Short mmCIF file of N, CA and C in Angstrom, two decimals:
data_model
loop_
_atom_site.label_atom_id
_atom_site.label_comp_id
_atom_site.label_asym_id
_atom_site.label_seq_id
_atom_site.Cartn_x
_atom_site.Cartn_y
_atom_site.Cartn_z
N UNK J 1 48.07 -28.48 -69.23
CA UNK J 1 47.90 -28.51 -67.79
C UNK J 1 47.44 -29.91 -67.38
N UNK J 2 48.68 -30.37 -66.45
CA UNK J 2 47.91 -32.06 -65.66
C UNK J 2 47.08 -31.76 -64.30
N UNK J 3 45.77 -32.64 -64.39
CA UNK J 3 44.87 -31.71 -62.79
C UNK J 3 45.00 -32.80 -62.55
N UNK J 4 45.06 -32.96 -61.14
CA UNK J 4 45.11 -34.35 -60.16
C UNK J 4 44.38 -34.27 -59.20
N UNK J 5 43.02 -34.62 -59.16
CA UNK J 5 42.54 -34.36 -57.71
C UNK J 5 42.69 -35.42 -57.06
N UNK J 6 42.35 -35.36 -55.72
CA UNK J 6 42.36 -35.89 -54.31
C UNK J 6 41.70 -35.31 -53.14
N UNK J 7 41.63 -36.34 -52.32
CA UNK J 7 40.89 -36.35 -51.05
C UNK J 7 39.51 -36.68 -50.60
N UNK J 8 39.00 -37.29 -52.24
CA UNK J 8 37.58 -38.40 -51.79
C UNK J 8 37.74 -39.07 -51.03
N UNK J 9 36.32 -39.81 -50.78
CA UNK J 9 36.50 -41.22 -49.52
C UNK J 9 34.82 -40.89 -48.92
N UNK J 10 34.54 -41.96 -48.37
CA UNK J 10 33.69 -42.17 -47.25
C UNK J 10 33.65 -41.15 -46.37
N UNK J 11 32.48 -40.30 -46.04
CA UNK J 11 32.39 -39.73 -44.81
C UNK J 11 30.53 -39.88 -44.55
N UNK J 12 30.55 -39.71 -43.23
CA UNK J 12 29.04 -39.55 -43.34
C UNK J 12 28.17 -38.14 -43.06
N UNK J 13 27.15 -38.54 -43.27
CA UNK J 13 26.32 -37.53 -43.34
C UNK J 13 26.28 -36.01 -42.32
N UNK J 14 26.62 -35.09 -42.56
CA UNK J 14 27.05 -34.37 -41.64
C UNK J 14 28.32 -33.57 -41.60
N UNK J 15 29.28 -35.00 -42.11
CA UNK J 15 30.61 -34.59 -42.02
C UNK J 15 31.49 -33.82 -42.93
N UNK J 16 32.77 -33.45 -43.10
CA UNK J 16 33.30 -32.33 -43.65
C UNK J 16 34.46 -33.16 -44.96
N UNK J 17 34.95 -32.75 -45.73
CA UNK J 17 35.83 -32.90 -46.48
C UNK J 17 36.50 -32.10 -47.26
N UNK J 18 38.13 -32.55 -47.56
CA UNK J 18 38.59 -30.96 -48.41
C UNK J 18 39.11 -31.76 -49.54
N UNK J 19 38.98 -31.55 -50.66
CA UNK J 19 39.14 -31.67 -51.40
C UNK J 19 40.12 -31.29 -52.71
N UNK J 20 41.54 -31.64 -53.05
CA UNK J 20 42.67 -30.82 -53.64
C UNK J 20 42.79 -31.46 -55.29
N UNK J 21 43.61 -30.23 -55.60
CA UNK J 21 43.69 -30.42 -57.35
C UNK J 21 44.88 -29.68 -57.49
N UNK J 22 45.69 -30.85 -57.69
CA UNK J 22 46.76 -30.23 -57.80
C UNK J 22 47.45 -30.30 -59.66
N UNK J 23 47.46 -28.63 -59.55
CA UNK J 23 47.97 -28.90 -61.25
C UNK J 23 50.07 -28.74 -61.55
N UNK J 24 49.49 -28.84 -62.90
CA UNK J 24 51.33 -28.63 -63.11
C UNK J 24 51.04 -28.72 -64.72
N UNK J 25 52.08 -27.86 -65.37
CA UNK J 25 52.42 -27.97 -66.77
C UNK J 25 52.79 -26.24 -67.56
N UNK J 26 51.39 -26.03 -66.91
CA UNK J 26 51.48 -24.22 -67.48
C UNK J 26 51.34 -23.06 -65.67
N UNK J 27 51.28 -22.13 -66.30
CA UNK J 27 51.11 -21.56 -65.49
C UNK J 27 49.55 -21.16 -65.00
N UNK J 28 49.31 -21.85 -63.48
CA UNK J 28 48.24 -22.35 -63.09
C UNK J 28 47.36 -20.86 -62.97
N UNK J 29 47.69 -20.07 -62.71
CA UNK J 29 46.93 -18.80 -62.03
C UNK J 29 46.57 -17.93 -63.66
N UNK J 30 46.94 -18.38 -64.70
CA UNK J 30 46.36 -18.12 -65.81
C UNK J 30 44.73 -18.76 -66.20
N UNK J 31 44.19 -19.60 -65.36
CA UNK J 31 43.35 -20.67 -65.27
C UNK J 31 42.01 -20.02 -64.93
N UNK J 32 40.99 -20.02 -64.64
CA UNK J 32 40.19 -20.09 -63.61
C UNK J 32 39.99 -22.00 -63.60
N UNK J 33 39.23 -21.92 -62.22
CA UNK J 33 39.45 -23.48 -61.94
C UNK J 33 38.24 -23.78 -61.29
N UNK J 34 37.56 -25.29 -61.71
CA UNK J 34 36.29 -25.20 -61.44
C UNK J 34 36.22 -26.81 -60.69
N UNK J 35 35.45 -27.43 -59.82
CA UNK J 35 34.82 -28.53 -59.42
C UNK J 35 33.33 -28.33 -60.20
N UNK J 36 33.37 -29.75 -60.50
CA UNK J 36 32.58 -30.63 -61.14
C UNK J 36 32.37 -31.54 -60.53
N UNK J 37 30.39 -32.33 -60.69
CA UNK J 37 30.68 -33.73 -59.78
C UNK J 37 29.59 -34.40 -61.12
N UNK J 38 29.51 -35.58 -61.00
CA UNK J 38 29.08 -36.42 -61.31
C UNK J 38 28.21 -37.52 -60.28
N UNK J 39 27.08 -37.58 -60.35
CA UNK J 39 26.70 -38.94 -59.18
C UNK J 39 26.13 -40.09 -60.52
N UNK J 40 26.15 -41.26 -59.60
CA UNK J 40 25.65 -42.54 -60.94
C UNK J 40 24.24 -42.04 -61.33
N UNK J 41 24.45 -42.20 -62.82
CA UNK J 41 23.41 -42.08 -63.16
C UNK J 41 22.69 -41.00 -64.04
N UNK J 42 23.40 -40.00 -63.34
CA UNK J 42 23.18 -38.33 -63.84
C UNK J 42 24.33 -37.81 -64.16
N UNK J 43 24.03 -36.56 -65.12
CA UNK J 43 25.12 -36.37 -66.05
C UNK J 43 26.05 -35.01 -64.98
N UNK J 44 26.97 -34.98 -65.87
CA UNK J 44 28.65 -34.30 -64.60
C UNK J 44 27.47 -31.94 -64.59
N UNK J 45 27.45 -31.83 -63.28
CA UNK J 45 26.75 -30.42 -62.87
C UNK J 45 28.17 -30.02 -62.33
N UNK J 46 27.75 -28.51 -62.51
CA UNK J 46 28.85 -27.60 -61.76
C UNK J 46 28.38 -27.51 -59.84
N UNK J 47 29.66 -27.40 -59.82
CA UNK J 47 29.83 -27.16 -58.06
C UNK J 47 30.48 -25.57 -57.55
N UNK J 48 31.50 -25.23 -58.40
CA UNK J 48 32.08 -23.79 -57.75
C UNK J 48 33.40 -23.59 -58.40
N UNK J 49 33.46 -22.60 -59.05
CA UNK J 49 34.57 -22.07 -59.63
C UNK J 49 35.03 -21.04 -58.81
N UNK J 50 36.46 -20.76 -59.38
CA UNK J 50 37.45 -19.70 -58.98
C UNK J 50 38.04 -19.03 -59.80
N UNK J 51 38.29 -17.72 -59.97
CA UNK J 51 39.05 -17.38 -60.62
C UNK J 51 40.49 -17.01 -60.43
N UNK J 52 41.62 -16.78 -61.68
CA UNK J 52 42.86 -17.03 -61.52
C UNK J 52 43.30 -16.66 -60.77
N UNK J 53 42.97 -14.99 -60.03
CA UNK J 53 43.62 -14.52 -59.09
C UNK J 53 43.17 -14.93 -57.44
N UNK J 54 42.22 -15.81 -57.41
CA UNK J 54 41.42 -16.39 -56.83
C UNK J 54 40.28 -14.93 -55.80
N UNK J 55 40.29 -14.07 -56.53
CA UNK J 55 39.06 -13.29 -56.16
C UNK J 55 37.34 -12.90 -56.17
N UNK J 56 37.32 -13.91 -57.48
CA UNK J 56 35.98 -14.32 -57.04
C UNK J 56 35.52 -15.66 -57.73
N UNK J 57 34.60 -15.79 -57.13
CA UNK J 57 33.94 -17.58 -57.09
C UNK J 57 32.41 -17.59 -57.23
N UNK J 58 31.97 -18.15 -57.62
CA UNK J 58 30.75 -18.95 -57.75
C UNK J 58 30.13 -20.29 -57.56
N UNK J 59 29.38 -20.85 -56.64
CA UNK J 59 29.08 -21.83 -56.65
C UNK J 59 27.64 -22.19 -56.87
N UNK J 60 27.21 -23.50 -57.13
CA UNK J 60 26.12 -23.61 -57.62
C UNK J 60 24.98 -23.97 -56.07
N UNK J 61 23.79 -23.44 -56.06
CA UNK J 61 23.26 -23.35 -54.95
C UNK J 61 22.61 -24.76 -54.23
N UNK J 62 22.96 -25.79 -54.93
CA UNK J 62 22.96 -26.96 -54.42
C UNK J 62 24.35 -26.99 -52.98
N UNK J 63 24.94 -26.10 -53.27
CA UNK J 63 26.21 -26.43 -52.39
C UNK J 63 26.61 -24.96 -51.60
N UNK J 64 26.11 -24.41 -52.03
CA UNK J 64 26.53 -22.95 -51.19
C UNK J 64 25.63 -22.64 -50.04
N UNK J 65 27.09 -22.00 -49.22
CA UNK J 65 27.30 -22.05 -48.21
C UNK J 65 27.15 -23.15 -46.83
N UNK J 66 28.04 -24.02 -47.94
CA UNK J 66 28.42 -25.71 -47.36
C UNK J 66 29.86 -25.68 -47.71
N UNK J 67 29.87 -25.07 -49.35
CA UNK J 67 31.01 -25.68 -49.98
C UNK J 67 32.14 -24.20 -50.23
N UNK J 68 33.03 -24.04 -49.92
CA UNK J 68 34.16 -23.45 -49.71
C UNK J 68 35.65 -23.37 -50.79
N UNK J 69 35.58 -22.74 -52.33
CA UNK J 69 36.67 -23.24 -53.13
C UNK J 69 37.58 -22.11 -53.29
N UNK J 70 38.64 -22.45 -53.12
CA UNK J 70 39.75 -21.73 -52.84
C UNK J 70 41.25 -21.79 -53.65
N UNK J 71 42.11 -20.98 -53.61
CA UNK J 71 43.44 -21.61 -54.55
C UNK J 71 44.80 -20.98 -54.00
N UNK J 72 45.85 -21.95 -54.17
CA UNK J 72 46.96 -21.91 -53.79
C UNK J 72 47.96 -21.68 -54.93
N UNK J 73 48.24 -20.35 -55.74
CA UNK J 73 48.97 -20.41 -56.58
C UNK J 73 50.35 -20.78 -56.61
N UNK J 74 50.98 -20.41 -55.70
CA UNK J 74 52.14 -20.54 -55.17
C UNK J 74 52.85 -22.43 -55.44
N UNK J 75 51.64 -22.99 -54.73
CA UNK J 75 51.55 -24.55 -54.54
C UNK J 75 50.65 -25.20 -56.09
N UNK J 76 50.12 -24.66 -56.47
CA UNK J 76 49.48 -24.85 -58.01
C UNK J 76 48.36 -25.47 -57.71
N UNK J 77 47.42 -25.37 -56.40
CA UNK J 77 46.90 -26.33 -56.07
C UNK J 77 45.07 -25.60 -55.65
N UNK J 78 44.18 -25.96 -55.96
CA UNK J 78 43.12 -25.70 -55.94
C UNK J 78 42.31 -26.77 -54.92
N UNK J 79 41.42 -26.13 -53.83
CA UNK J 79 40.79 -26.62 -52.87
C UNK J 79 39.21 -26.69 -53.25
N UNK J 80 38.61 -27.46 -52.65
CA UNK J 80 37.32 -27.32 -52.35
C UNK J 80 36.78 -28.36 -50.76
N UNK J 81 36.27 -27.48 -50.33
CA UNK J 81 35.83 -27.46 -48.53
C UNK J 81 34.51 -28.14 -48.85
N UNK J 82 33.64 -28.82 -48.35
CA UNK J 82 32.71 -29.67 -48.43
C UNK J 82 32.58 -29.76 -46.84
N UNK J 83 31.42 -28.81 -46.18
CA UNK J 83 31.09 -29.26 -45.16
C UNK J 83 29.59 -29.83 -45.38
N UNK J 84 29.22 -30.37 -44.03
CA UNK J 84 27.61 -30.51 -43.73
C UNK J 84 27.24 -31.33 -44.82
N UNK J 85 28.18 -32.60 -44.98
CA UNK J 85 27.88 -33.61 -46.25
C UNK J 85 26.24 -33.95 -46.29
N UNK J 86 25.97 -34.37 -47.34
CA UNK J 86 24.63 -34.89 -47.36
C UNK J 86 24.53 -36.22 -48.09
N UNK J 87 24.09 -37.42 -48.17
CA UNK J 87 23.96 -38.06 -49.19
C UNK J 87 23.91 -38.15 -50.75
N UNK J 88 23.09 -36.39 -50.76
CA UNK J 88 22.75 -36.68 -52.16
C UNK J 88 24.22 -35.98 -52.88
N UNK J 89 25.17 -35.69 -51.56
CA UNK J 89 26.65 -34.75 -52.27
C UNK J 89 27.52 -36.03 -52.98
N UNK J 90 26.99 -37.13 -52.41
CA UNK J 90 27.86 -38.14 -53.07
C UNK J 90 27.73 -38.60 -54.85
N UNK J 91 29.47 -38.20 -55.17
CA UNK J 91 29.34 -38.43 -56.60
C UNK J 91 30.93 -38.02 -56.61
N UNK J 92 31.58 -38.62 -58.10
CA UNK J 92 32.97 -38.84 -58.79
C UNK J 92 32.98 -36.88 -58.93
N UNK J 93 33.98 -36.46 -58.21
CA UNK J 93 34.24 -34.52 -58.33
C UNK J 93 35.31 -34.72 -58.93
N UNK J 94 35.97 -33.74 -60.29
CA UNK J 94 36.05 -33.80 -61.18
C UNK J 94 36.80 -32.23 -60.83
N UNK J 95 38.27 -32.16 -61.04
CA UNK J 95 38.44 -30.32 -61.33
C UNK J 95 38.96 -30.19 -62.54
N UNK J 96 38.69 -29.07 -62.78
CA UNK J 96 38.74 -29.01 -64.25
C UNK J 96 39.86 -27.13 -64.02
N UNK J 97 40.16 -26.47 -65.78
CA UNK J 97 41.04 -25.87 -65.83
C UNK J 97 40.33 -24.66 -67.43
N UNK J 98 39.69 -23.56 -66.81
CA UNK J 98 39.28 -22.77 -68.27
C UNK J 98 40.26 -21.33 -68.25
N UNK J 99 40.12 -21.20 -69.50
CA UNK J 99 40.84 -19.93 -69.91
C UNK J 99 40.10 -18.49 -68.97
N UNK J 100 38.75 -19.06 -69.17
CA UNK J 100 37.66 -17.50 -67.96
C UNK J 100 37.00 -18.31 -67.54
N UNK J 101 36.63 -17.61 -66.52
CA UNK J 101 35.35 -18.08 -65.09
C UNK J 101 34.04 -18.60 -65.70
N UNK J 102 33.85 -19.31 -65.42
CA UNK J 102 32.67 -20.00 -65.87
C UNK J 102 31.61 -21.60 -65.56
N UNK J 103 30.70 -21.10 -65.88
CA UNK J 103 29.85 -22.65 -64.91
C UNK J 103 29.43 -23.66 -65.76
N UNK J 104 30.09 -23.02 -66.89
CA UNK J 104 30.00 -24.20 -67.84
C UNK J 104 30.93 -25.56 -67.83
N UNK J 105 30.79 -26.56 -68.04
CA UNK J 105 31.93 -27.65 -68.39
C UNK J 105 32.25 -27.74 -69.35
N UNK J 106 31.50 -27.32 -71.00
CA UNK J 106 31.89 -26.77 -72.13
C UNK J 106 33.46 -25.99 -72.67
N UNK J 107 33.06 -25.05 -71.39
CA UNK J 107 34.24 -23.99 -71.35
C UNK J 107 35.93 -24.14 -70.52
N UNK J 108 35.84 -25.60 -70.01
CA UNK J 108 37.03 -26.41 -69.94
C UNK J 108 37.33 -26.68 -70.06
N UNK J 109 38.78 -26.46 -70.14
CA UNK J 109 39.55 -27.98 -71.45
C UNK J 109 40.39 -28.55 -70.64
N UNK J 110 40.86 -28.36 -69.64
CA UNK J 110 41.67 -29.58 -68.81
C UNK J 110 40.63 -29.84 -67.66
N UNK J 111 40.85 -31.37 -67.89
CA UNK J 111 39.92 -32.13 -66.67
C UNK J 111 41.11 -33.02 -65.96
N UNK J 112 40.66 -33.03 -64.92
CA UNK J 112 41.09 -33.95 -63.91
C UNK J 112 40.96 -35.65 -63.68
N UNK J 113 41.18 -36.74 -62.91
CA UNK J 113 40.32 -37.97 -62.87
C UNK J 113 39.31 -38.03 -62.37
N UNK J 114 38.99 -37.27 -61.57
CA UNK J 114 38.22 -37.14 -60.17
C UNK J 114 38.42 -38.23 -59.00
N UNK J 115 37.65 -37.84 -57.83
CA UNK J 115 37.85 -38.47 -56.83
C UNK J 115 36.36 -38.65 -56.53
N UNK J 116 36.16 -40.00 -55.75
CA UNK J 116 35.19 -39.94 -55.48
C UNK J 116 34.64 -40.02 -54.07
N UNK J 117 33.55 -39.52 -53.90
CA UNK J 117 32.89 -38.60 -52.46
C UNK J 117 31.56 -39.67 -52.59
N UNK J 118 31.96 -40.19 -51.30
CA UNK J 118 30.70 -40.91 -50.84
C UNK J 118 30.55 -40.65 -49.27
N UNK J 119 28.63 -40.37 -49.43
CA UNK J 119 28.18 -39.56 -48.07
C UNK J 119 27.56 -40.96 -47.78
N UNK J 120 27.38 -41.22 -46.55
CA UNK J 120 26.40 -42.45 -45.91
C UNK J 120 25.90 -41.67 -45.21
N UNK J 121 24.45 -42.09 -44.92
CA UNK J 121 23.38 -41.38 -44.14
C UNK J 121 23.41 -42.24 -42.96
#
């Protein structure tokens, strides 16, 4: 599986962003699919997984009910919604590709490049 995310960039504090991962190779909805971030300095934390059929999700409570992750099987393409940015949300997000649901990064074996999300206050 190739993951490609997109839709980092500059926004400021407050503001919203969506965030896409678009895969291709196998069949994507066999997956669960997870965001990952990284900020300088500190090592890569979970943000919110999905699972294959995209029925349930988890996110980590640094970001919930801000952050919104969703999936497009059809399109092979996995979202994540980022409202009510904050400074400290800024960091390189990272989607990744596991066999089961999970908040581990251990338990992924396709990663993405990431994109990177920078909040200005």
């Amino acid at each position: 599986v190739q993951l490609q995310a997109s839709g980092g960039g500059l926004v400021q504090a407050g503001g919203s962003l969506r965030l896409s991962c678009a895969a291709s190779g196998r069949t994507v909805s066999n997956y669960a699919m997870g965001w990952f971030r990284q900020a300088p300095g500190k090592e890569r934390e979970f943000v919110a997984t999905i699972s294959g059929s995209g029925l349930s999700s988890y996110y980590a409570n640094s970001v919930k009910g801000r952050g919104t992750i969703s999936r497009d099987n059809d399109k092979n393409t996995v979202y994540l919604q980022m409202n009510s940015l904050r400074p400290e949300d800024t960091a390189v997000y990272y989607c990744a590709a596991s066999p089961s649901l999970s908040l581990i990064a251990g338990q992924y074996v396709y990663w993405g490049q990431g994109t990177l999300v920078t909040v200005s206050s």
